[in-house]
């Protein structure tokens, strides 16, 4: 275990590890990141979240709130390997930051609380990592806390994440007596002395000898069940050797068939060196990852992680720094140098690279080039947004962008100053450029500017940023959720004729539609059963486009419509007056009429809420959840408290944090995550109209 203090020496492609730190809020991922930077020599003083001195939580908004809001990239060296690390937010409102980070990472460290185990948001980010096929190792943190239990945390990983855990350590001591770990691969002890940053290696303590041998055997058996080479050695020898077991664990990690589990206490600086070794041993280098897939003009392409290949990179973050706009890139292939001209493939616009920067959160070191596998920031790119592909102009392609979730909460914002309307518009445009999960639109009924985001906290932070970073005095309206409308009972054979004749070429389109309900999360499905060429193929596409236009505003309250299938069953054309425009108009007006003729229902967004409260406050909390139209899913006792899970309409959660603190004398806490949409019923439906 060795830190490299020369941070400028070149590292081969196989020596790069691009990873993120993922966790539920307050599980300790920022502290883990800080200890990694300290132990690798990237910083010379350990930063603390509670002191506001961390490297990655450098924004004043993060330091004031004590949480990670913006994904921060840092780079360090360990044992000849360059580790490019992104500390991601843990709060569900900032899950889009996690999504964009995971899109460009090769591996991840998932941090879990040793008392709470798998929590709601840690489960959510785990599923996000599954979606991108990101290999992970797990670090069970806070082993020094009262109630810490490695076995219980591992069991929650097995049950809730449905993955096979491979536990490679045994803790030495419990709770505040936790001093180190037994390394089960090499059968040695690693002990951290109190008040010192060094680890002492020694033999397995006699009191833990039998338990360590039992757990080592269990690790061998599990690996042998999953890996052929481990099985062969398991059958031929008394035990599997450490090199064979390490290679087997690496293969299983890269294939996503199992997850290596380590433990420690980042705050007390115990267990981080073995975690860094595990990152090097088990997580992939860029060549270990399949070639990135792309397309150009309908043709699929693949690009390997080769510095000599044509340049291709994905923009995953944009930051308006005081010194200018910084664009964060993951370079997948090729090499880029200062002054190079690159193509923004989606916009078909060229950009010139001004400077290339190695990133250390809010500090940067200039470098002359970046190659395949690097994560860097560049200055000089003026317009590329998050999700854009930058590539060599002579070898264009478009990489798959990260998924951007639809905003679910909106507030009206307006400037109080008489001359600040233009400044507000400019500030909002810059903020949505930096954060694609924010959106801005004008309310057609009131003329107000609506700022939409992923949750109440997300919007609070955005408004706070308007006031602090942009110096604007803004008034904010009450939050509103994003409702949807869906079809409960459709119509069949709805005939619509669009005829317009006002001199010159006219418009004629005749369509017959069937509209039927689907599950509301199925979105919109269009099909055509027209035969005999009664509606030409190009006009069928125009009808579908018109129907999609009509989905923007439903008949109940002007909300977007989802959960329906439209079938074009018949139609007719005119030899002169029919056109794509006419059939698009007919499709839009026909579907609007069909929705008014059928039966519609309003949908509202739901949140899965996990509330942790003292035992004596459970009754009041359950009653309050019921008053908020919540459906309680279960409860369990945990370390002197009760954890209640419930599904609650998102609109009912505004102001819930303050109400919960009042009911529990400040000892209650809750987290939430999106849980889809459900039909609004009874009097609640009337309140939304």
XYZ file of C-alpha atoms in Angstrom:
689
model
C 0.000 0.000 0.000
C 1.838 3.071 -1.248
C 0.977 6.629 -2.207
C 2.738 8.279 -5.134
C 3.672 11.880 -4.434
C 4.782 12.734 -7.988
C 1.360 13.518 -9.467
C 2.670 14.501 -12.887
C 4.391 11.344 -14.057
C 2.666 9.509 -16.943
C 0.575 6.439 -16.203
C -0.101 3.635 -18.715
C -3.689 3.069 -19.835
C -3.874 -0.130 -17.762
C -2.951 1.914 -14.675
C -5.972 4.251 -14.843
C -9.047 3.753 -12.660
C -12.077 5.953 -13.319
C -14.473 5.492 -10.440
C -17.242 7.164 -8.513
C -18.153 7.085 -4.847
C -21.854 6.265 -4.456
C -24.018 6.193 -1.349
C -27.120 7.279 0.506
C -26.881 10.750 2.028
C -24.771 10.779 5.240
C -23.261 7.330 4.645
C -19.835 8.984 4.568
C -18.840 9.020 0.899
C -17.362 12.537 1.007
C -15.291 11.563 4.068
C -14.116 8.439 2.205
C -13.079 10.664 -0.715
C -11.232 13.050 1.610
C -9.305 10.191 3.238
C -8.372 8.829 -0.193
C -6.982 12.227 -1.196
C -5.091 12.513 2.091
C -3.574 9.033 1.987
C -2.514 9.409 -1.654
C -0.777 12.699 -0.887
C -3.121 14.762 -3.067
C -3.884 16.955 -0.023
C -1.842 17.487 3.123
C -4.652 18.089 5.598
C -7.693 15.929 6.195
C -10.880 17.839 5.363
C -13.992 17.370 7.484
C -17.617 17.738 6.371
C -18.719 19.200 9.717
C -15.961 21.822 9.553
C -16.702 22.773 5.939
C -13.091 22.044 4.931
C -13.542 19.211 2.420
C -11.960 19.408 -1.022
C -14.896 18.040 -3.010
C -17.698 19.925 -1.190
C -16.133 23.254 -2.101
C -19.266 25.161 -3.078
C -20.622 27.472 -0.323
C -24.086 25.911 -0.795
C -22.618 22.473 0.020
C -20.633 23.670 3.014
C -23.605 25.513 4.490
C -25.889 22.479 4.169
C -23.293 19.809 4.951
C -24.253 17.680 1.919
C -22.846 17.000 -1.532
C -24.874 18.782 -4.216
C -22.570 18.869 -7.230
C -20.487 15.957 -8.498
C -16.809 16.856 -8.024
C -13.898 15.258 -9.884
C -10.473 14.729 -8.304
C -7.346 12.870 -9.340
C -4.662 11.116 -7.300
C -2.009 8.390 -7.560
C -1.754 5.145 -5.624
C 0.857 2.431 -6.143
C 1.604 3.516 -9.717
C -2.052 3.900 -10.686
C -3.915 7.114 -11.482
C -7.311 7.229 -9.791
C -9.779 9.670 -11.344
C -12.518 9.874 -8.754
C -15.926 11.551 -8.777
C -17.672 12.218 -5.452
C -21.405 12.094 -6.246
C -24.404 13.480 -4.331
C -26.385 11.148 -2.081
C -29.667 13.061 -1.946
C -32.361 11.862 -4.334
C -33.009 15.407 -5.612
C -29.554 15.390 -7.214
C -29.727 11.910 -8.764
C -29.229 13.433 -12.222
C -25.680 14.388 -11.171
C -25.126 10.726 -10.270
C -26.606 9.599 -13.597
C -24.282 11.804 -15.644
C -21.278 10.686 -13.590
C -22.055 6.982 -13.883
C -22.310 7.341 -17.652
C -18.591 8.128 -17.884
C -17.198 5.930 -15.076
C -15.647 2.491 -15.376
C -16.153 1.423 -11.744
C -17.526 2.586 -8.410
C -17.131 2.295 -4.650
C -20.529 1.908 -2.987
C -20.433 3.151 0.611
C -22.906 1.765 3.166
C -23.594 2.730 6.775
C -22.647 -0.145 9.103
C -25.747 0.517 11.219
C -28.373 1.235 8.555
C -27.051 -1.089 5.806
C -28.704 -0.565 2.418
C -30.802 2.613 2.553
C -33.291 3.872 -0.058
C -30.965 6.138 -2.018
C -28.079 3.668 -1.875
C -30.460 1.185 -3.502
C -31.389 3.772 -6.141
C -27.787 4.577 -7.089
C -27.017 0.848 -7.167
C -29.780 0.403 -9.765
C -28.394 3.354 -11.721
C -24.983 1.652 -11.769
C -26.659 -1.579 -12.916
C -28.175 0.305 -15.842
C -24.730 1.368 -17.070
C -23.024 -1.937 -16.212
C -20.571 -0.304 -13.789
C -18.576 -2.834 -11.677
C -18.497 -2.026 -7.955
C -16.779 -2.811 -4.683
C -18.623 -2.161 -1.410
C -17.246 -0.378 1.637
C -19.208 -0.742 4.885
C -18.356 2.502 6.661
C -18.813 3.767 10.225
C -17.790 0.484 11.868
C -16.997 2.502 15.005
C -20.651 3.553 15.532
C -22.859 2.118 18.257
C -24.919 -0.662 16.679
C -22.493 -1.227 13.776
C -22.867 -4.765 12.426
C -20.951 -5.901 9.346
C -22.909 -9.142 8.970
C -26.270 -7.339 9.072
C -25.073 -4.797 6.498
C -23.823 -7.596 4.237
C -27.131 -9.417 4.547
C -28.989 -6.245 3.524
C -26.704 -6.041 0.464
C -27.593 -9.638 -0.402
C -31.345 -9.222 0.108
C -32.071 -5.700 -1.138
C -29.554 -5.447 -3.958
C -29.826 -9.102 -5.034
C -26.107 -9.525 -5.480
C -23.636 -12.045 -4.081
C -21.377 -10.334 -1.492
C -17.787 -11.567 -1.190
C -16.596 -10.415 2.240
C -12.803 -10.197 2.259
C -12.316 -8.760 5.755
C -13.202 -9.543 9.367
C -13.417 -6.560 11.755
C -11.149 -6.451 14.802
C -13.143 -5.009 17.702
C -16.720 -3.735 17.806
C -18.231 -0.245 17.775
C -15.884 2.259 19.467
C -13.429 -0.617 20.016
C -12.995 -1.130 16.262
C -9.257 -0.903 15.584
C -8.626 -2.821 12.371
C -9.439 -5.738 10.101
C -8.292 -9.234 9.284
C -7.398 -9.553 5.582
C -8.982 -12.899 4.711
C -7.109 -13.300 1.406
C -3.634 -13.033 2.910
C -4.650 -14.035 6.447
C -3.033 -11.071 8.183
C -4.177 -8.313 10.500
C -4.180 -4.624 9.674
C -4.420 -2.389 12.750
C -4.589 1.401 12.883
C -3.148 2.967 16.010
C -5.251 5.669 17.709
C -4.205 9.192 16.708
C -1.846 7.956 13.981
C -2.244 7.633 10.223
C -0.133 4.504 9.822
C -1.314 0.905 9.616
C 0.508 -1.958 11.319
C 0.537 -5.360 9.648
C 0.698 -8.496 11.788
C -0.568 -12.050 12.270
C -4.248 -12.835 12.800
C -5.111 -12.372 16.504
C -5.444 -15.721 18.295
C -8.928 -14.836 19.520
C -10.092 -14.438 15.925
C -8.150 -17.330 14.391
C -10.996 -19.866 14.181
C -13.502 -17.260 12.941
C -11.046 -15.946 10.343
C -10.396 -19.483 9.011
C -14.145 -20.173 8.866
C -14.814 -16.987 6.926
C -11.861 -17.571 4.615
C -13.283 -21.015 3.813
C -16.722 -19.514 3.174
C -15.139 -16.970 0.797
C -13.353 -19.787 -1.061
C -16.551 -21.832 -1.368
C -18.529 -18.890 -2.723
C -15.806 -18.018 -5.250
C -15.519 -21.664 -6.328
C -19.269 -21.816 -6.995
C -19.015 -18.865 -9.362
C -15.555 -19.091 -10.979
C -14.029 -22.082 -12.882
C -10.369 -21.390 -12.003
C -11.224 -21.001 -8.325
C -13.256 -24.236 -8.450
C -10.362 -26.131 -10.049
C -7.915 -25.061 -7.331
C -10.527 -25.542 -4.611
C -10.878 -29.216 -5.611
C -7.160 -29.853 -6.117
C -5.648 -28.157 -3.062
C -6.385 -27.649 0.638
C -7.067 -23.951 0.015
C -7.202 -21.455 -2.833
C -4.054 -19.328 -3.061
C -4.295 -15.560 -2.600
C -3.306 -14.782 -6.265
C -5.914 -17.188 -7.650
C -8.582 -15.879 -5.293
C -7.715 -12.270 -6.173
C -7.951 -13.022 -9.908
C -11.286 -14.795 -9.397
C -12.706 -11.894 -7.392
C -11.585 -9.462 -10.093
C -13.272 -11.496 -12.850
C -16.506 -11.780 -10.847
C -16.451 -8.044 -10.144
C -15.890 -7.099 -13.785
C -18.701 -9.416 -14.907
C -21.053 -8.021 -12.266
C -21.678 -11.470 -10.780
C -20.559 -10.536 -7.261
C -19.353 -7.605 -5.195
C -16.264 -7.543 -2.972
C -17.087 -6.153 0.493
C -14.622 -4.315 2.754
C -15.191 -2.408 5.978
C -13.739 0.422 8.018
C -14.254 3.847 9.530
C -13.294 6.642 7.138
C -13.719 9.327 9.803
C -11.149 7.580 12.027
C -8.955 6.845 8.987
C -9.283 3.067 9.386
C -9.685 0.771 6.403
C -9.047 3.228 3.554
C -5.666 1.819 2.413
C -7.120 -1.669 1.806
C -10.000 0.022 -0.044
C -7.517 1.730 -2.374
C -5.784 -1.609 -2.943
C -9.169 -3.151 -3.765
C -9.842 -0.370 -6.294
C -6.564 -1.246 -8.031
C -7.031 -5.018 -7.741
C -10.692 -5.430 -8.665
C -12.051 -2.432 -10.582
C -11.456 -2.127 -14.340
C -8.950 -0.065 -16.287
C -10.246 1.515 -19.528
C -8.995 -1.424 -21.687
C -11.013 -3.824 -19.482
C -14.250 -2.103 -20.465
C -15.969 -3.044 -23.764
C -15.429 -0.540 -26.618
C -17.804 2.389 -26.363
C -20.734 2.211 -28.769
C -21.773 5.104 -30.963
C -23.561 5.846 -34.205
C -23.452 8.269 -37.078
C -26.231 8.756 -39.599
C -27.888 5.501 -38.606
C -24.755 3.329 -38.715
C -23.412 1.791 -35.506
C -19.772 2.174 -34.521
C -17.435 1.055 -31.751
C -14.370 2.810 -30.414
C -11.781 1.016 -28.260
C -9.809 2.819 -25.555
C -6.866 3.517 -27.848
C -4.853 6.778 -27.720
C -4.033 6.367 -31.420
C -7.680 6.054 -32.537
C -9.726 9.070 -33.695
C -10.675 11.379 -30.837
C -14.063 10.839 -29.140
C -15.227 12.192 -25.776
C -18.482 12.697 -23.905
C -19.343 15.914 -22.073
C -20.774 14.987 -18.671
C -20.668 18.306 -16.816
C -20.529 22.030 -17.541
C -19.441 24.540 -14.909
C -19.448 28.324 -15.160
C -16.291 29.056 -13.146
C -15.227 32.611 -12.248
C -12.432 32.287 -14.821
C -14.758 31.077 -17.595
C -16.820 28.136 -18.760
C -15.323 24.707 -18.031
C -16.497 21.616 -19.919
C -15.803 18.256 -18.264
C -14.971 15.367 -20.606
C -14.441 11.643 -20.455
C -12.074 10.791 -23.294
C -12.981 7.393 -24.732
C -10.535 7.213 -27.638
C -7.797 9.205 -29.267
C -5.739 12.125 -28.000
C -6.566 15.811 -27.719
C -4.123 18.712 -27.444
C -4.467 22.374 -26.672
C -5.578 24.290 -29.763
C -7.217 21.300 -31.460
C -10.480 21.815 -33.329
C -13.164 19.266 -32.445
C -16.693 18.613 -33.671
C -19.771 18.852 -31.448
C -21.397 16.000 -33.337
C -24.989 16.506 -32.192
C -25.003 20.228 -33.009
C -22.708 19.749 -36.061
C -20.626 22.688 -34.889
C -16.868 22.930 -34.388
C -15.210 24.066 -31.169
C -11.603 24.942 -30.367
C -9.903 23.567 -27.253
C -8.283 26.436 -25.356
C -6.782 24.756 -22.291
C -6.807 21.204 -20.896
C -6.992 20.908 -17.115
C -6.506 18.083 -14.654
C -9.192 18.612 -12.052
C -8.877 18.704 -8.285
C -12.420 19.810 -7.383
C -12.227 23.618 -7.625
C -8.474 23.602 -8.331
C -6.936 22.789 -11.702
C -3.533 21.917 -13.116
C -2.894 22.617 -16.784
C -1.674 19.775 -18.991
C -0.654 19.688 -22.647
C -2.888 16.790 -23.706
C -5.483 14.215 -22.684
C -5.712 10.670 -24.001
C -8.134 7.749 -23.979
C -9.215 6.951 -20.427
C -8.686 10.467 -19.066
C -11.271 12.591 -17.274
C -10.379 16.270 -17.706
C -11.881 19.727 -18.008
C -11.340 21.910 -21.055
C -11.682 25.666 -21.490
C -12.648 27.343 -24.737
C -15.649 25.172 -25.637
C -18.444 27.719 -25.848
C -21.711 25.870 -26.421
C -21.471 22.092 -25.852
C -23.978 20.913 -23.238
C -23.888 17.931 -20.890
C -24.472 14.798 -22.966
C -22.808 16.212 -26.104
C -20.204 14.249 -28.066
C -16.936 15.953 -29.012
C -15.001 14.090 -31.691
C -12.476 14.403 -34.492
C -14.078 16.295 -37.402
C -12.843 13.655 -39.827
C -14.346 10.744 -37.878
C -17.763 11.921 -36.626
C -19.925 9.900 -34.252
C -22.502 10.408 -31.525
C -22.091 8.657 -28.166
C -25.141 7.671 -26.147
C -25.895 10.526 -23.747
C -26.875 9.950 -20.107
C -30.566 9.706 -19.311
C -32.067 12.957 -18.005
C -35.056 12.569 -15.710
C -38.141 14.736 -16.193
C -38.626 17.448 -13.535
C -41.470 16.799 -11.089
C -41.684 20.022 -9.056
C -42.001 23.644 -10.217
C -41.917 27.082 -8.605
C -42.639 30.482 -10.074
C -39.669 32.865 -9.886
C -39.581 36.572 -10.650
C -37.109 39.342 -9.990
C -38.034 41.963 -7.409
C -35.800 44.606 -8.994
C -37.395 46.604 -11.789
C -34.458 46.181 -14.138
C -33.441 42.607 -13.252
C -35.697 40.636 -15.621
C -32.932 40.317 -18.214
C -30.351 39.307 -15.616
C -32.747 36.673 -14.265
C -33.265 35.196 -17.732
C -29.493 35.069 -18.296
C -28.874 33.451 -14.888
C -31.566 30.818 -15.446
C -30.161 29.991 -18.880
C -26.695 29.513 -17.358
C -28.058 27.316 -14.555
C -29.990 25.035 -16.923
C -26.850 24.787 -19.050
C -24.940 23.515 -16.004
C -27.759 21.299 -14.706
C -29.923 19.643 -17.415
C -32.352 18.355 -14.755
C -33.492 21.961 -14.256
C -35.865 23.437 -16.829
C -37.381 26.864 -17.355
C -40.601 27.712 -19.159
C -43.238 30.430 -19.223
C -46.693 29.584 -17.864
C -49.055 30.330 -20.782
C -51.922 31.208 -18.417
C -50.153 33.522 -15.965
C -47.058 34.595 -17.898
C -44.915 33.627 -14.886
C -41.480 32.071 -15.275
C -41.566 28.498 -13.918
C -38.387 26.823 -12.693
C -38.746 23.032 -12.560
C -36.522 20.467 -10.868
C -36.288 17.064 -9.213
C -37.579 18.007 -5.758
C -38.077 20.671 -3.132
C -34.422 20.693 -2.039
C -33.241 20.841 -5.652
C -35.292 23.996 -6.221
C -34.247 25.510 -2.872
C -30.609 25.136 -3.887
C -31.296 26.578 -7.360
C -33.033 29.644 -5.904
C -30.262 30.043 -3.325
C -27.757 30.002 -6.176
C -29.708 32.715 -8.002
C -29.423 34.890 -4.919
C -25.809 34.138 -3.991
C -23.930 33.469 -7.190
C -25.890 35.823 -9.419
C -26.800 38.517 -6.863
C -30.495 38.498 -7.725
C -33.335 39.337 -5.350
C -36.064 36.901 -6.460
C -39.577 36.141 -5.256
C -40.576 32.473 -5.250
C -44.062 30.975 -5.453
C -45.372 27.845 -3.768
C -43.987 24.595 -5.206
C -46.239 22.705 -7.620
C -45.868 19.116 -8.774
C -45.951 17.855 -12.362
C -49.296 16.148 -12.907
C -50.099 13.898 -15.854
C -53.346 12.837 -17.493
C -54.197 9.351 -18.713
C -56.984 7.568 -20.568
C -59.371 5.469 -18.476
C -61.919 4.737 -21.219
C -61.065 5.277 -24.863
C -63.112 5.680 -28.030
C -63.381 3.655 -31.239
C -63.905 4.796 -34.786
C -63.580 8.522 -34.154
C -63.767 10.176 -37.556
C -62.186 13.566 -38.139
C -62.110 15.509 -41.390
C -59.794 18.470 -41.716
C -60.803 20.681 -44.635
C -59.477 24.178 -45.161
C -59.983 26.246 -48.309
C -59.098 29.926 -48.236
C -57.698 30.571 -51.676
C -54.769 28.843 -53.284
C -53.773 25.334 -52.228
C -56.150 23.925 -49.643
C -55.766 21.391 -46.850
C -57.569 18.067 -46.751
C -57.102 15.124 -44.425
C -59.518 12.440 -43.296
C -58.527 10.145 -40.397
C -60.262 7.519 -38.260
C -58.734 6.778 -34.852
C -59.150 4.207 -32.094
C -57.883 5.334 -28.676
C -57.447 2.823 -25.849
C -55.847 2.961 -22.412
C -52.505 1.414 -21.474
C -50.618 1.284 -18.207
C -49.745 4.914 -17.511
C -46.029 4.163 -17.356
C -46.220 2.725 -20.901
C -46.188 6.223 -22.378
C -47.617 6.570 -25.891
C -47.913 3.886 -28.564
C -48.996 4.600 -32.151
C -49.788 2.101 -34.872
C -51.556 2.001 -38.224
C -53.810 -0.734 -39.613
C -54.720 1.152 -42.780
C -54.572 -1.010 -45.914
C -54.841 -0.392 -49.606
C -52.856 2.846 -49.530
C -55.834 4.865 -48.314
C -53.372 6.864 -46.232
C -49.876 6.952 -47.780
C -46.958 6.026 -45.544
C -45.575 9.578 -45.319
C -48.963 10.801 -44.132
C -49.144 8.058 -41.480
C -45.970 9.505 -39.939
C -47.545 12.959 -40.051
C -50.631 11.669 -38.188
C -48.381 10.197 -35.492
C -46.519 13.519 -35.186
C -49.836 15.336 -34.835
C -50.961 12.942 -32.111
C -47.725 13.545 -30.220
C -48.399 17.282 -30.488
C -51.807 16.735 -28.864
C -50.227 14.887 -25.905
C -48.676 18.108 -24.607
C -51.958 19.329 -23.084
C -54.766 17.092 -21.849
C -58.426 18.088 -21.449
C -58.528 17.959 -17.632
C -56.046 20.688 -16.793
C -53.598 21.093 -19.640
C -51.181 18.482 -18.239
C -49.179 16.103 -20.482
C -51.026 12.911 -21.470
C -49.545 9.435 -21.067
C -50.664 5.799 -21.020
C -52.561 5.375 -24.286
C -52.429 3.621 -27.632
C -53.703 5.314 -30.784
C -54.511 3.230 -33.867
C -55.070 4.811 -37.262
C -57.713 2.522 -38.785
C -58.799 4.396 -41.913
C -58.579 7.652 -43.808
C -58.805 9.375 -47.121
C -56.812 11.846 -49.193
C -57.428 14.501 -51.815
C -55.333 14.425 -55.012
C -54.349 18.098 -54.696
C -55.049 19.358 -51.169
C -53.610 16.571 -49.014
C -50.195 17.134 -47.471
C -48.101 16.154 -44.453
C -49.113 19.426 -42.791
C -52.801 18.680 -43.317
C -52.523 15.175 -41.850
C -50.415 16.390 -38.924
C -53.096 18.965 -38.138
C -55.807 16.319 -38.486
C -53.955 13.952 -36.155
C -53.568 16.653 -33.497
C -57.189 17.835 -33.622
C -58.608 14.291 -33.908
C -56.770 13.079 -30.796
C -57.833 16.168 -28.847
C -61.439 15.436 -29.748
C -61.028 11.744 -28.851
C -59.596 12.605 -25.425
C -62.543 14.903 -24.727
C -64.971 12.180 -25.827
C -63.371 9.472 -23.661
C -62.881 9.278 -19.915
C -59.686 10.766 -18.498
C -58.024 10.600 -15.084
C -55.413 12.748 -13.372
C -52.097 11.213 -12.299
C -49.850 12.577 -9.555
C -46.205 11.769 -8.759
C -45.560 9.571 -5.726
C -42.558 9.326 -3.427
C -41.356 6.343 -1.411
C -40.592 7.771 2.023
C -38.411 6.220 4.717
C -38.972 7.902 8.094
C -36.709 7.196 11.075
C -38.258 8.269 14.391
C -37.965 7.552 18.139
C -40.280 4.783 19.338
C -42.454 7.156 21.378
C -43.207 9.300 18.294
C -44.323 6.497 15.952
C -48.052 6.960 16.541
C -48.037 10.668 15.709
C -45.889 10.113 12.619
C -48.169 7.352 11.309
C -51.194 9.587 11.810
C -49.509 12.439 9.971
C -48.603 10.154 7.050
C -52.221 8.997 6.828
C -53.387 12.627 6.775
C -51.028 13.179 3.852
C -52.717 10.337 1.924
C -49.740 8.085 2.565
C -49.874 4.277 2.407
C -47.599 2.691 5.028
C -45.689 -0.281 3.659
C -44.037 -1.494 6.850
C -41.916 -0.659 9.862
C -38.957 -2.184 11.674
C -37.021 -1.492 14.846
C -33.431 -0.432 14.337
C -30.904 0.742 16.957
C -33.409 2.301 19.362
C -35.563 3.842 16.636
C -38.337 2.760 14.295
C -37.995 2.957 10.515
C -41.314 3.434 8.704
C -41.655 3.098 4.929
C -44.611 4.627 3.109
C -45.729 5.785 -0.313
C -46.914 9.406 -0.243
C -48.088 11.802 -2.983
C -45.225 14.180 -3.697
C -47.488 17.216 -3.332
C -48.107 16.256 0.307
C -44.392 16.296 1.197
C -43.848 20.038 0.872
C -42.858 21.281 4.316
C -42.791 17.752 5.744
C -39.217 18.050 7.085
C -40.185 20.917 9.424
C -43.381 19.133 10.503
C -41.460 15.937 11.279
C -38.868 17.789 13.350
C -41.658 19.402 15.347
C -43.383 16.072 16.040
C -40.157 14.347 17.131
C -38.367 17.176 19.007
C -35.805 17.324 16.215
C -34.899 13.610 16.387
C -36.848 12.435 13.339
C -35.392 12.152 9.856
C -36.738 11.103 6.492
C -35.558 10.391 2.961
C -37.582 9.984 -0.204
C -37.184 8.785 -3.754
C -39.481 8.837 -6.808
C -42.051 6.025 -6.925
C -43.809 6.683 -10.233
C -47.310 8.029 -10.777
C -50.749 7.008 -9.496
C -54.297 8.111 -10.190
C -55.630 10.966 -8.073
C -58.925 10.026 -6.453
C -61.775 11.720 -4.587
C -61.486 15.229 -3.240
C -57.744 15.291 -3.876
C -58.459 15.352 -7.613
C -60.543 18.493 -7.236
C -57.700 20.291 -5.465
C -55.385 19.826 -8.451
C -57.612 21.378 -11.068
